[in-house]
Coordinates of C-alpha atoms and ligand atoms in Angstrom, one line a residue:
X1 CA -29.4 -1.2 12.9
X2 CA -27.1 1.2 11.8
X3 CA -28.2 4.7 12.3
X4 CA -26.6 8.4 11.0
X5 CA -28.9 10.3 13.6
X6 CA -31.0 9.1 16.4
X7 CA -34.4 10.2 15.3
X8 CA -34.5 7.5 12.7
X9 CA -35.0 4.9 16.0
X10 CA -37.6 7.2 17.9
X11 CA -40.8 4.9 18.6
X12 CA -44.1 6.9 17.6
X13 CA -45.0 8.3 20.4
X14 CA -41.6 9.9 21.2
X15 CA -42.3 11.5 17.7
X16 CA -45.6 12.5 18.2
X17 CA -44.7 14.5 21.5
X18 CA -41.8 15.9 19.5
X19 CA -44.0 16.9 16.7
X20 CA -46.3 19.0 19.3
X21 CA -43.3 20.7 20.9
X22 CA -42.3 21.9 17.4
X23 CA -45.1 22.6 16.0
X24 CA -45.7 25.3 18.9
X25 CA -42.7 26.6 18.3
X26 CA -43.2 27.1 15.0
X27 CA -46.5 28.6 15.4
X28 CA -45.3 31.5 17.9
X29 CA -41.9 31.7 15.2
X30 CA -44.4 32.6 12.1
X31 CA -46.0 35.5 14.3
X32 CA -42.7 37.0 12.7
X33 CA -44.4 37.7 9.4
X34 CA -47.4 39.8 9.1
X35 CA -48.9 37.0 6.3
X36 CA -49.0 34.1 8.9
X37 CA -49.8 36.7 12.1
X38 CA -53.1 37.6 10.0
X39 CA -54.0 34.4 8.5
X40 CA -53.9 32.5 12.1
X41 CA -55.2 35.2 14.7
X42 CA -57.7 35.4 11.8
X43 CA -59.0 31.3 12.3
X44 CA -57.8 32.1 16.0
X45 CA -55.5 29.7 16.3
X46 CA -52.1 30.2 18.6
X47 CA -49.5 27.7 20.1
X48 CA -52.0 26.6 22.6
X49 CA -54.2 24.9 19.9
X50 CA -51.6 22.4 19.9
X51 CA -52.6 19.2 21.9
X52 CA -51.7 15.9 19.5
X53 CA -50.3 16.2 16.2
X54 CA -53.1 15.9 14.1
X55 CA -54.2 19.4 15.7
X56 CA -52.4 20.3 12.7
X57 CA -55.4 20.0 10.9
X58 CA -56.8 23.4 11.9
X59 CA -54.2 25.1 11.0
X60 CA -55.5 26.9 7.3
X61 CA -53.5 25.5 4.0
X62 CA -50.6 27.4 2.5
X63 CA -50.6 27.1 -1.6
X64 CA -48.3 27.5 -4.0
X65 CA -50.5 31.3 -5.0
X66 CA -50.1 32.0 -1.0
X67 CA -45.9 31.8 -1.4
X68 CA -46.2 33.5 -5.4
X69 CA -47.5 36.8 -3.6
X70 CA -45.5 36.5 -0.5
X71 CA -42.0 36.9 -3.3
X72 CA -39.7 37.8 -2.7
X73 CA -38.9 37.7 1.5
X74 CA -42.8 38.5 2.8
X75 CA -42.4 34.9 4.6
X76 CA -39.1 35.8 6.4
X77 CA -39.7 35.1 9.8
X78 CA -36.1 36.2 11.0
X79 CA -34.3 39.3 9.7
X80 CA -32.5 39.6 6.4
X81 CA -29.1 39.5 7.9
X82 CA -29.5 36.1 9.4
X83 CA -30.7 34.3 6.0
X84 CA -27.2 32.8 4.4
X85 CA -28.8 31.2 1.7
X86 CA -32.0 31.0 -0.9
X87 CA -33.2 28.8 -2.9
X88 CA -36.2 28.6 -6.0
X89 CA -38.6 25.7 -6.8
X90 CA -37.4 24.8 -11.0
X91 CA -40.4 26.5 -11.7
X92 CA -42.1 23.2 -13.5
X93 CA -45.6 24.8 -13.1
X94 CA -45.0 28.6 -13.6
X95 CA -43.2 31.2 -11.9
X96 CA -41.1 30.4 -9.1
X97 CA -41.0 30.8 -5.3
X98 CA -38.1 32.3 -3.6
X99 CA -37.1 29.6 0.2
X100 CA -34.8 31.7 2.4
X101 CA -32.5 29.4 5.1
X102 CA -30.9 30.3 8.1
X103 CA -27.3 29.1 8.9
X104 CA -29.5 26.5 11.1
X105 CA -31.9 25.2 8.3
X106 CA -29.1 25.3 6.1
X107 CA -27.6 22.6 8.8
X108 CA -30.4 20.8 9.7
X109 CA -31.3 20.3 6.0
X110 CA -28.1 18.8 5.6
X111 CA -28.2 16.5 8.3
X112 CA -31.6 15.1 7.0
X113 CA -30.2 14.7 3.6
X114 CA -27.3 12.6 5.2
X115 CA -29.6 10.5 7.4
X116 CA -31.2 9.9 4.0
X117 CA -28.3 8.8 2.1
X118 CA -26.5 6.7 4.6
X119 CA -29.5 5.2 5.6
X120 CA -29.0 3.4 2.2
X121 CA -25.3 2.4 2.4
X122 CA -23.8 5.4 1.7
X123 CA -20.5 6.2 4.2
X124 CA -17.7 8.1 4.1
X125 CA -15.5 5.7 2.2
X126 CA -17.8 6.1 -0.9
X127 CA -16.9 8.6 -4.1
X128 CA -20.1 10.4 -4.7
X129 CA -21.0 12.5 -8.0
X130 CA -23.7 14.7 -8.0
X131 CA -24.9 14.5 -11.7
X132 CA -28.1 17.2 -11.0
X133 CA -28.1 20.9 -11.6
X134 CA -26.8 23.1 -9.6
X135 CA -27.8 26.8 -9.0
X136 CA -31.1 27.7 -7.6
X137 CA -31.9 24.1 -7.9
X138 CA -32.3 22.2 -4.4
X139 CA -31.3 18.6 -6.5
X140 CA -27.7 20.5 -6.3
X141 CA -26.5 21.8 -3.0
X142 CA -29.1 20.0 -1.3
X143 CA -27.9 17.1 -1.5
X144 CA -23.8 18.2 -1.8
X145 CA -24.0 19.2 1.6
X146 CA -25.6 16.2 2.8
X147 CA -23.1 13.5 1.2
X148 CA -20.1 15.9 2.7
X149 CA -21.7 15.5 5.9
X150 CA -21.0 11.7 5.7
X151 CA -17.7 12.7 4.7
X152 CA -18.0 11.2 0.8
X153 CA -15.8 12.8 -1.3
X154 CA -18.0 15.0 -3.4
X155 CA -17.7 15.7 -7.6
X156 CA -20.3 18.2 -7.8
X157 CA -20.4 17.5 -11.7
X158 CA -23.8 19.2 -12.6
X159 CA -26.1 18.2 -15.0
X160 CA -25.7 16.6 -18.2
X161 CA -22.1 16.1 -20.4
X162 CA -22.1 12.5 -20.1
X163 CA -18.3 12.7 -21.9
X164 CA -17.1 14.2 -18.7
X165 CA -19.6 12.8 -16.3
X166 CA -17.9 9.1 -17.9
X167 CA -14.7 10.6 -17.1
X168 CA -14.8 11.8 -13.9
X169 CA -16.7 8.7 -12.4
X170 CA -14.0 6.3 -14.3
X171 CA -11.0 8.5 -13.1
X172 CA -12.3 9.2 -9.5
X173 CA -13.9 5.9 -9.3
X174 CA -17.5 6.8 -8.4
X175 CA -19.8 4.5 -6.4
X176 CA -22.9 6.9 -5.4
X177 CA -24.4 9.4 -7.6
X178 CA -27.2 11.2 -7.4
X179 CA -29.3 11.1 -11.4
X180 CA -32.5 12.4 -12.1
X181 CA -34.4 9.0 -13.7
X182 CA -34.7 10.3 -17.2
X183 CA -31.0 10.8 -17.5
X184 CA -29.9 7.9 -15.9
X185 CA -31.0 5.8 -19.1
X186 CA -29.1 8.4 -21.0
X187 CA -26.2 8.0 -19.5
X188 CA -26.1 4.0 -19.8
X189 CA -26.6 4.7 -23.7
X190 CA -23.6 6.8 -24.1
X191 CA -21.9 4.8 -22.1
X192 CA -22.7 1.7 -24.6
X193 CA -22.1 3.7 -27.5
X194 CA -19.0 4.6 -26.5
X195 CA -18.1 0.6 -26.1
X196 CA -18.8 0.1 -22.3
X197 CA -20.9 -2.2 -20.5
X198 CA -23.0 0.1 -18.0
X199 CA -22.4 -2.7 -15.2
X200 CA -18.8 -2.8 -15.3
X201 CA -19.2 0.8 -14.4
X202 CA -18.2 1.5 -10.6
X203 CA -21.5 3.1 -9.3
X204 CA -23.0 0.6 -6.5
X205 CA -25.5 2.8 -5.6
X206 CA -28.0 5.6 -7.3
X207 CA -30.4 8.1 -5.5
X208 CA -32.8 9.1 -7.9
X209 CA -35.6 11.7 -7.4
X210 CA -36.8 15.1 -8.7
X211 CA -39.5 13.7 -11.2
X212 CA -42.2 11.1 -11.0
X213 CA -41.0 7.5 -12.3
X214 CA -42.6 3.9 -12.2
X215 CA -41.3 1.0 -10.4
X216 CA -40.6 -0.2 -14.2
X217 CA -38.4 2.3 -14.6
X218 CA -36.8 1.8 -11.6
X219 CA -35.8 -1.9 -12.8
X220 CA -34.4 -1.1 -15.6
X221 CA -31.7 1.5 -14.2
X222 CA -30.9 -1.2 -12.3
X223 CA -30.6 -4.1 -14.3
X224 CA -28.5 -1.7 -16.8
X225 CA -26.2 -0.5 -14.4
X226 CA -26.0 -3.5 -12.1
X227 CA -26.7 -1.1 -9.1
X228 CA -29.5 -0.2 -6.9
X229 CA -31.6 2.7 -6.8
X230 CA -33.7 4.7 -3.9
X231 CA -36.0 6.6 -4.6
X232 CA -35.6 10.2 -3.3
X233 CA -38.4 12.9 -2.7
X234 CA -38.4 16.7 -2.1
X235 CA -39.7 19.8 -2.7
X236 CA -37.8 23.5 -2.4
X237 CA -40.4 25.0 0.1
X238 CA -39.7 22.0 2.3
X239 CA -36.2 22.9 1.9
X240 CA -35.4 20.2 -0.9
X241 CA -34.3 16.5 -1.0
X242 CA -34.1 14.8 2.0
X243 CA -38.1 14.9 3.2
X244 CA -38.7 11.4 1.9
X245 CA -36.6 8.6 1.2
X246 CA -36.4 5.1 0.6
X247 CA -34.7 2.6 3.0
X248 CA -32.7 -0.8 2.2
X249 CA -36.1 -2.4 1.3
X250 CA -37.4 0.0 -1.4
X251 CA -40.7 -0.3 -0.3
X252 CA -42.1 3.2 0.1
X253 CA -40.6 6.4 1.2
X254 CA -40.1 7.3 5.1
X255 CA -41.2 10.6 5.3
X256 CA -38.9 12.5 8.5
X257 CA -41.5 13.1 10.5
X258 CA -39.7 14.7 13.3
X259 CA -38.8 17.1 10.7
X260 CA -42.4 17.6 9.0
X261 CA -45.8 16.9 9.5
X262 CA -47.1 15.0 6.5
X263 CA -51.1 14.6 6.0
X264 CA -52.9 13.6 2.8
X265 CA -55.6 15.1 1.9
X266 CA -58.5 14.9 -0.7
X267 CA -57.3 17.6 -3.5
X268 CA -60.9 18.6 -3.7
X269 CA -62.1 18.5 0.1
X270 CA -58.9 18.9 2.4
X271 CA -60.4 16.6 4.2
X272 CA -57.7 13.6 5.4
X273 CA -58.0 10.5 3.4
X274 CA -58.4 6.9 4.9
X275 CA -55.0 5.4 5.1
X276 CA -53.9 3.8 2.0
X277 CA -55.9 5.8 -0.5
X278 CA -54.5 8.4 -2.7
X279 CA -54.6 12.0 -2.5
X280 CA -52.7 15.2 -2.0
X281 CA -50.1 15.7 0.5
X282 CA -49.5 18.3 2.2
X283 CA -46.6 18.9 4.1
X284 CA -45.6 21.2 7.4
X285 CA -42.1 22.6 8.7
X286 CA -41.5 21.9 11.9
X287 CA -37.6 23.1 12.5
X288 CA -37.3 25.7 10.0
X289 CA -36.2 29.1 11.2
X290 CA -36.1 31.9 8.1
X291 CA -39.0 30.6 6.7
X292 CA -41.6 28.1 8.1
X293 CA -44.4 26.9 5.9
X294 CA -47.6 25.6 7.4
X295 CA -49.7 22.9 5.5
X296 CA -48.6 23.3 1.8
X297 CA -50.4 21.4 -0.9
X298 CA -47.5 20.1 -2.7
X299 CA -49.9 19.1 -5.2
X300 CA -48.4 15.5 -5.2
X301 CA -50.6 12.8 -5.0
X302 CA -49.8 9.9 -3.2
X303 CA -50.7 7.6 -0.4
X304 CA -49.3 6.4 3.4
X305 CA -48.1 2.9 3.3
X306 CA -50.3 0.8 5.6
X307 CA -48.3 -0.8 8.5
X308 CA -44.8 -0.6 9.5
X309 CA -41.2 -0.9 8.0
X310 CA -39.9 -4.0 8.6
X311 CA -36.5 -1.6 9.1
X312 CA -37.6 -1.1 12.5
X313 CA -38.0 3.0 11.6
X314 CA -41.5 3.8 12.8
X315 CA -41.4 7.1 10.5
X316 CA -44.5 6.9 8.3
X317 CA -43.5 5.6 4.9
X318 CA -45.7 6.9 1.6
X319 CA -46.4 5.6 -1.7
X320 CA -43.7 6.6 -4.9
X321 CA -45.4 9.8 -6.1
X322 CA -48.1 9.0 -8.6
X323 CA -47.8 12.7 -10.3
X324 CA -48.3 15.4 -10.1
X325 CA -52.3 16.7 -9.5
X326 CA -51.2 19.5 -12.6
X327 CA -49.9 16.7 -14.7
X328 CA -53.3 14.9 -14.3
X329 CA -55.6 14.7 -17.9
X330 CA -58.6 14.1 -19.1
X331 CA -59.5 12.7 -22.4
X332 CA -62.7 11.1 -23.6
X333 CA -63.7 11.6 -20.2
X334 CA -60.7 9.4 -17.7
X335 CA -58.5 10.9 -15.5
X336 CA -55.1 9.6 -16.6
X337 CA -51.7 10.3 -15.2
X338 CA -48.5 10.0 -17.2
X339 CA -47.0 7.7 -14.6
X340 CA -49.8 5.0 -15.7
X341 CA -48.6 5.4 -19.1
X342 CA -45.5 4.6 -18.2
X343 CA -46.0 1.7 -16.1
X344 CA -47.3 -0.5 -19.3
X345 CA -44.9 0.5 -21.5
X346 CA -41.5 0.1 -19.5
X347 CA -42.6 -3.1 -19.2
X348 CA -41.9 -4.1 -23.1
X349 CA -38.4 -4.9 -22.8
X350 CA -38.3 -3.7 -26.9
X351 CA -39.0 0.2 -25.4
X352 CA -36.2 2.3 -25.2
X353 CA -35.5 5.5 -23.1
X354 CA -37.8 7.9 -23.9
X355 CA -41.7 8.6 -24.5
X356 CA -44.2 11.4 -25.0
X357 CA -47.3 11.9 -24.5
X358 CA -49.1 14.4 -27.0
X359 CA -52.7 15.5 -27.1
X360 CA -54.1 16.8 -29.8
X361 CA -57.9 18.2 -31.1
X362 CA -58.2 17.1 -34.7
X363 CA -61.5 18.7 -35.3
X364 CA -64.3 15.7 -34.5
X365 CA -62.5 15.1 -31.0
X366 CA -59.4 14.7 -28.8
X367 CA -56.8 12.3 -29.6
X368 CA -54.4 11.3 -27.8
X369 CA -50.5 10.1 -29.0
X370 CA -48.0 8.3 -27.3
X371 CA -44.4 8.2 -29.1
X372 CA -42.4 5.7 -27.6
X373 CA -38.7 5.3 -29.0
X374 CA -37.7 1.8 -29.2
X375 CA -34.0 0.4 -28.9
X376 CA -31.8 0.5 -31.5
X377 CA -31.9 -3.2 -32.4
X378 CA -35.9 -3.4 -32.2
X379 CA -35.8 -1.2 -35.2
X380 CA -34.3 -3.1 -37.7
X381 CA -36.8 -6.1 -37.3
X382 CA -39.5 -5.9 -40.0
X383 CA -42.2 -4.3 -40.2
X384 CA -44.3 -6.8 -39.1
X385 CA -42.4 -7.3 -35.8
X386 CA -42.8 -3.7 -35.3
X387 CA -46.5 -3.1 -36.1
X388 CA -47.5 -6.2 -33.5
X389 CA -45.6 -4.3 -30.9
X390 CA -47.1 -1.3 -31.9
X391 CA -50.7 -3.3 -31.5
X392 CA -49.5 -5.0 -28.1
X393 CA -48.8 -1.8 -26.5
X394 CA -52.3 0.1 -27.7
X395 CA -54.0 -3.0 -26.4
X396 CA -52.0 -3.2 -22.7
X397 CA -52.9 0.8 -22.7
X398 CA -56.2 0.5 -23.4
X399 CA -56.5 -2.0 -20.7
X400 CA -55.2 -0.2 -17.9
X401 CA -55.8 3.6 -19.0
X402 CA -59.4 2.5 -21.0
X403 CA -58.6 5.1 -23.7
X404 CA -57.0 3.5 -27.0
X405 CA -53.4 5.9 -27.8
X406 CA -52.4 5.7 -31.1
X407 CA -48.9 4.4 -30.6
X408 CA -46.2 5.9 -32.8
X409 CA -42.7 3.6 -32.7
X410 CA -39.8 6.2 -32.8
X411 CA -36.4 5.6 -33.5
X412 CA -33.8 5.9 -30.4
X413 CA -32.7 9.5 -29.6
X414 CA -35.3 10.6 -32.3
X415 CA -37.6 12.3 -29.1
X416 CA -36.6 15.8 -27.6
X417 CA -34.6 15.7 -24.2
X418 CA -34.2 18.3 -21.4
X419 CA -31.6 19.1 -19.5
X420 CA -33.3 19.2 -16.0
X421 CA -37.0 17.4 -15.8
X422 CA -38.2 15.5 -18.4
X423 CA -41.3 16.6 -20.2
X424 CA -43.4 13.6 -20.7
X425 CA -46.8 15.3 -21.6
X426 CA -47.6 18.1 -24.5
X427 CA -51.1 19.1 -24.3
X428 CA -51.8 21.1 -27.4
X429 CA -55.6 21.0 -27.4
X430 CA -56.2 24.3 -26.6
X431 CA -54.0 25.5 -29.2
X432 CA -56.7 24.7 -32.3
Ligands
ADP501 P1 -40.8 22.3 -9.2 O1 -42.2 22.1 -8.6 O2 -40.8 23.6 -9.9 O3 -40.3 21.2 -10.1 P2 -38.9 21.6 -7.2 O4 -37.6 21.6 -7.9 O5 -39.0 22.1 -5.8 O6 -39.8 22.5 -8.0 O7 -39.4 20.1 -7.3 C1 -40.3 19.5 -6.4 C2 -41.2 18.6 -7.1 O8 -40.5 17.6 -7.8 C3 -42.1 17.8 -6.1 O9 -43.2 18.6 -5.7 C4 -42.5 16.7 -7.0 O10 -43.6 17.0 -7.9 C5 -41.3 16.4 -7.8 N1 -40.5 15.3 -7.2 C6 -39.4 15.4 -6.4 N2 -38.9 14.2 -6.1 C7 -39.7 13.3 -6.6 C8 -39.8 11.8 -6.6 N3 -38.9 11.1 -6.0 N4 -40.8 11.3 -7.3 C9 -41.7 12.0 -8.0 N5 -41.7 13.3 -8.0 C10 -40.7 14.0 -7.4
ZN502 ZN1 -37.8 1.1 6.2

């Protein structure tokens, strides 16, 4: 097997001993900061508690609230002068939290997010175009530095400006880029309109991450650009990109686990889940200097992938992310998750790019919308084509989500777009 770094081929337990080493390390490290210091010496636990990896376990969570009222530096665990870098989550779910990295993390970080990509084909020969934001956004340099590291030439294009991201990739030839799912489709439209076929384009490969997207979805940036895609997962406060990716057989996510400790828990308990059943994971730094985090509750839900990678990797693969646990509703009593949504209606090859999922109270009770735009040539059919699609879908919905949408056809482009994350859920209830 070709390899970027040797810790891809460690066998488990020559990453379990690892994990122990580091995670002592990082225990006395986060003596640094007066937050950690009190918080373990508190459940009494110190480097010595460490004996196996799951020993983790006793160590108390870090949330999302714990890192708000550390902002901005109260988790620095060096001093100032040695941080050369920070970073904020997008801020998807309210106000953000500030990552500070060392010249070290800053390297490491990179070196993970290169492991990632070549581990998928990329090498130095390819052209790669980094089509996410950059700024405080990890998406950006993130994974800029890691696709240098291979020694790809690098067209740090940004976000959005399909014109010039058409131009660029046709004049500089581009065969890797890195797209956030909900612009990828976007950007095979434009290319259409403007005459192309999307798989005469030169893009061989596409990692794609940032936001939650089906397996559906998947397909169909593939089939349209002729290319294949690998699903990429991060998360700023574990420095970004590069904690979990996809290898040559798309079949889950190998999480670096000489990197990280991942667990999942049960959102409500913390308690560990049986392997193979969904819940929340939570995620802990094992190499980071500035700023270590202990056990945070991403607040993604997911599962571990029975079994190993026929790859030969024995880092611990998980599930695609299934959403987020804040992106979770309720309505006429399920628990429904856009991504489900999604799944039944990507599969209607009629569908077009974009949906929306609105809830609304219209005084008896909740209802709930789903506006799905459908491709330009659907529309024109009559309107009895278009009202048995509209039926088909309600029914397939109802079936796997047991709530019956009202399905609303849209026209193609007709549904707002973001720049950065899609927004595939408007909950408006609480507004009557
Ligand atoms: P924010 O939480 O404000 O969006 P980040 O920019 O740090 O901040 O984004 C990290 C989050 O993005 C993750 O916690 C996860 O919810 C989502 N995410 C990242 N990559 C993926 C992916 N491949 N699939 C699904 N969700 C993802
Ligand atoms: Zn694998």
């Amino acid at each position: 097997m070709e390899y970027f770094d040797e810790a891809e081929l460690w066998s488990r337990e020559h990453i379990e001993e690892t994990q122990v080493i580091r995670l002592r390390n990082t225990l006395a490290r986060v003596r640094q900061c007066e937050f950690y210091r009190t918080r373990l010496d508190e459940a009494g636990i110190g480097p010595d508690t460490i004996r196996h990896p799951d020993d983790v376990r006793k160590i108390p969570f870090t949330t999302k609230q714990d890192l708000r009222s550390q902002y901005p530096t109260g988790l620095l665990c060096v001093p100032q002068s040695e941080i050369v870098r920070m970073h904020c989550s997008s801020g998807t779910t309210g106000s953000p939290v500030a990552i500070c990295h060392t010249k070290n993390d800053i390297n490491s970080w990179a070196d993970l997010m290169a492991r990632s990509m070549f581990m998928v084909g990329v090498r130095k020969e390819d052209v790669f175009q980094n089509m996410s934001g950059y700024g405080l956004f990890t998406g950006g340099l993130g994974i800029h530095f890691g696709a240098e590291r291979i020694g790809c030439m690098t067209i740090p294009a940004g976000a959005g400006n399909s014109r010039r991201q058409i131009k660029l990739a046709l004049d500089f030839h581009t065969t890797v880029a890195h797209i956030l799912p909900s612009y990828a489709l976007i950007l095979g439209q434009h290319l259409q309109e403007m005459g192309m076929d999307p798989r005469e384009f030169p893009l061989r490969i596409a990692v794609v991450g940032a936001e939650p997207y089906s397996e559906e979805y998947r397909h169909r940036i593939e089939d349209m650009f002729n290319m294949k895609v690998y699903n990429s997962y991060g998360l700023s406060e574990m420095n970004g990109p590069g904690v979990g990716f996809e290898c040559l057989l798309q079949n889950g996510l190998h999480l670096w686990e000489d990197a990280y400790i991942p667990e999942i828990v049960n959102p409500e308990t913390g308690e560990p889940v049986p392997d193979g059943e969904v819940g929340e994971l939570v995620m802990t730094c094992l190499c980071r200097e500035g700023m270590p985090i202990l056990r945070y509750r991403t607040r993604d839900l997911t599962r571990f992938l029975p079994g190993e990678c026929a790859c030969g990797r024995h880092h611990r693969r998980m599930d695609r992310i299934l959403g987020r646990a804040d992106d979770m509703f309720i309505i006429k009593g399920v628990n429904i998750y856009p991504m489900q949504v999604e799944q039944v209606i990507m599969t209607f090859p009629e569908v077009g790019q974009n949906y929306l999922i609105l809830l609304e109270n219209d005084g008896i009770g909740d209802v709930m919308r789903v506006q799905i735009e459908v491709r330009e040539e659907c529309f024109v059919e009559d309107m009895r084509v278009l009202h048995n699609l509209q039926k088909a879908i309600a029914m397939r919905l109802r079936d796997e989500i047991l709530v019956t949408p009202k399905v609303e056809l849209v026209e193609s482009n007709s549904l707002p777009r973001s720049e950065g994350k899609a927004v595939r859920l408007r909950d408006e209830r609480a507004k009557k």
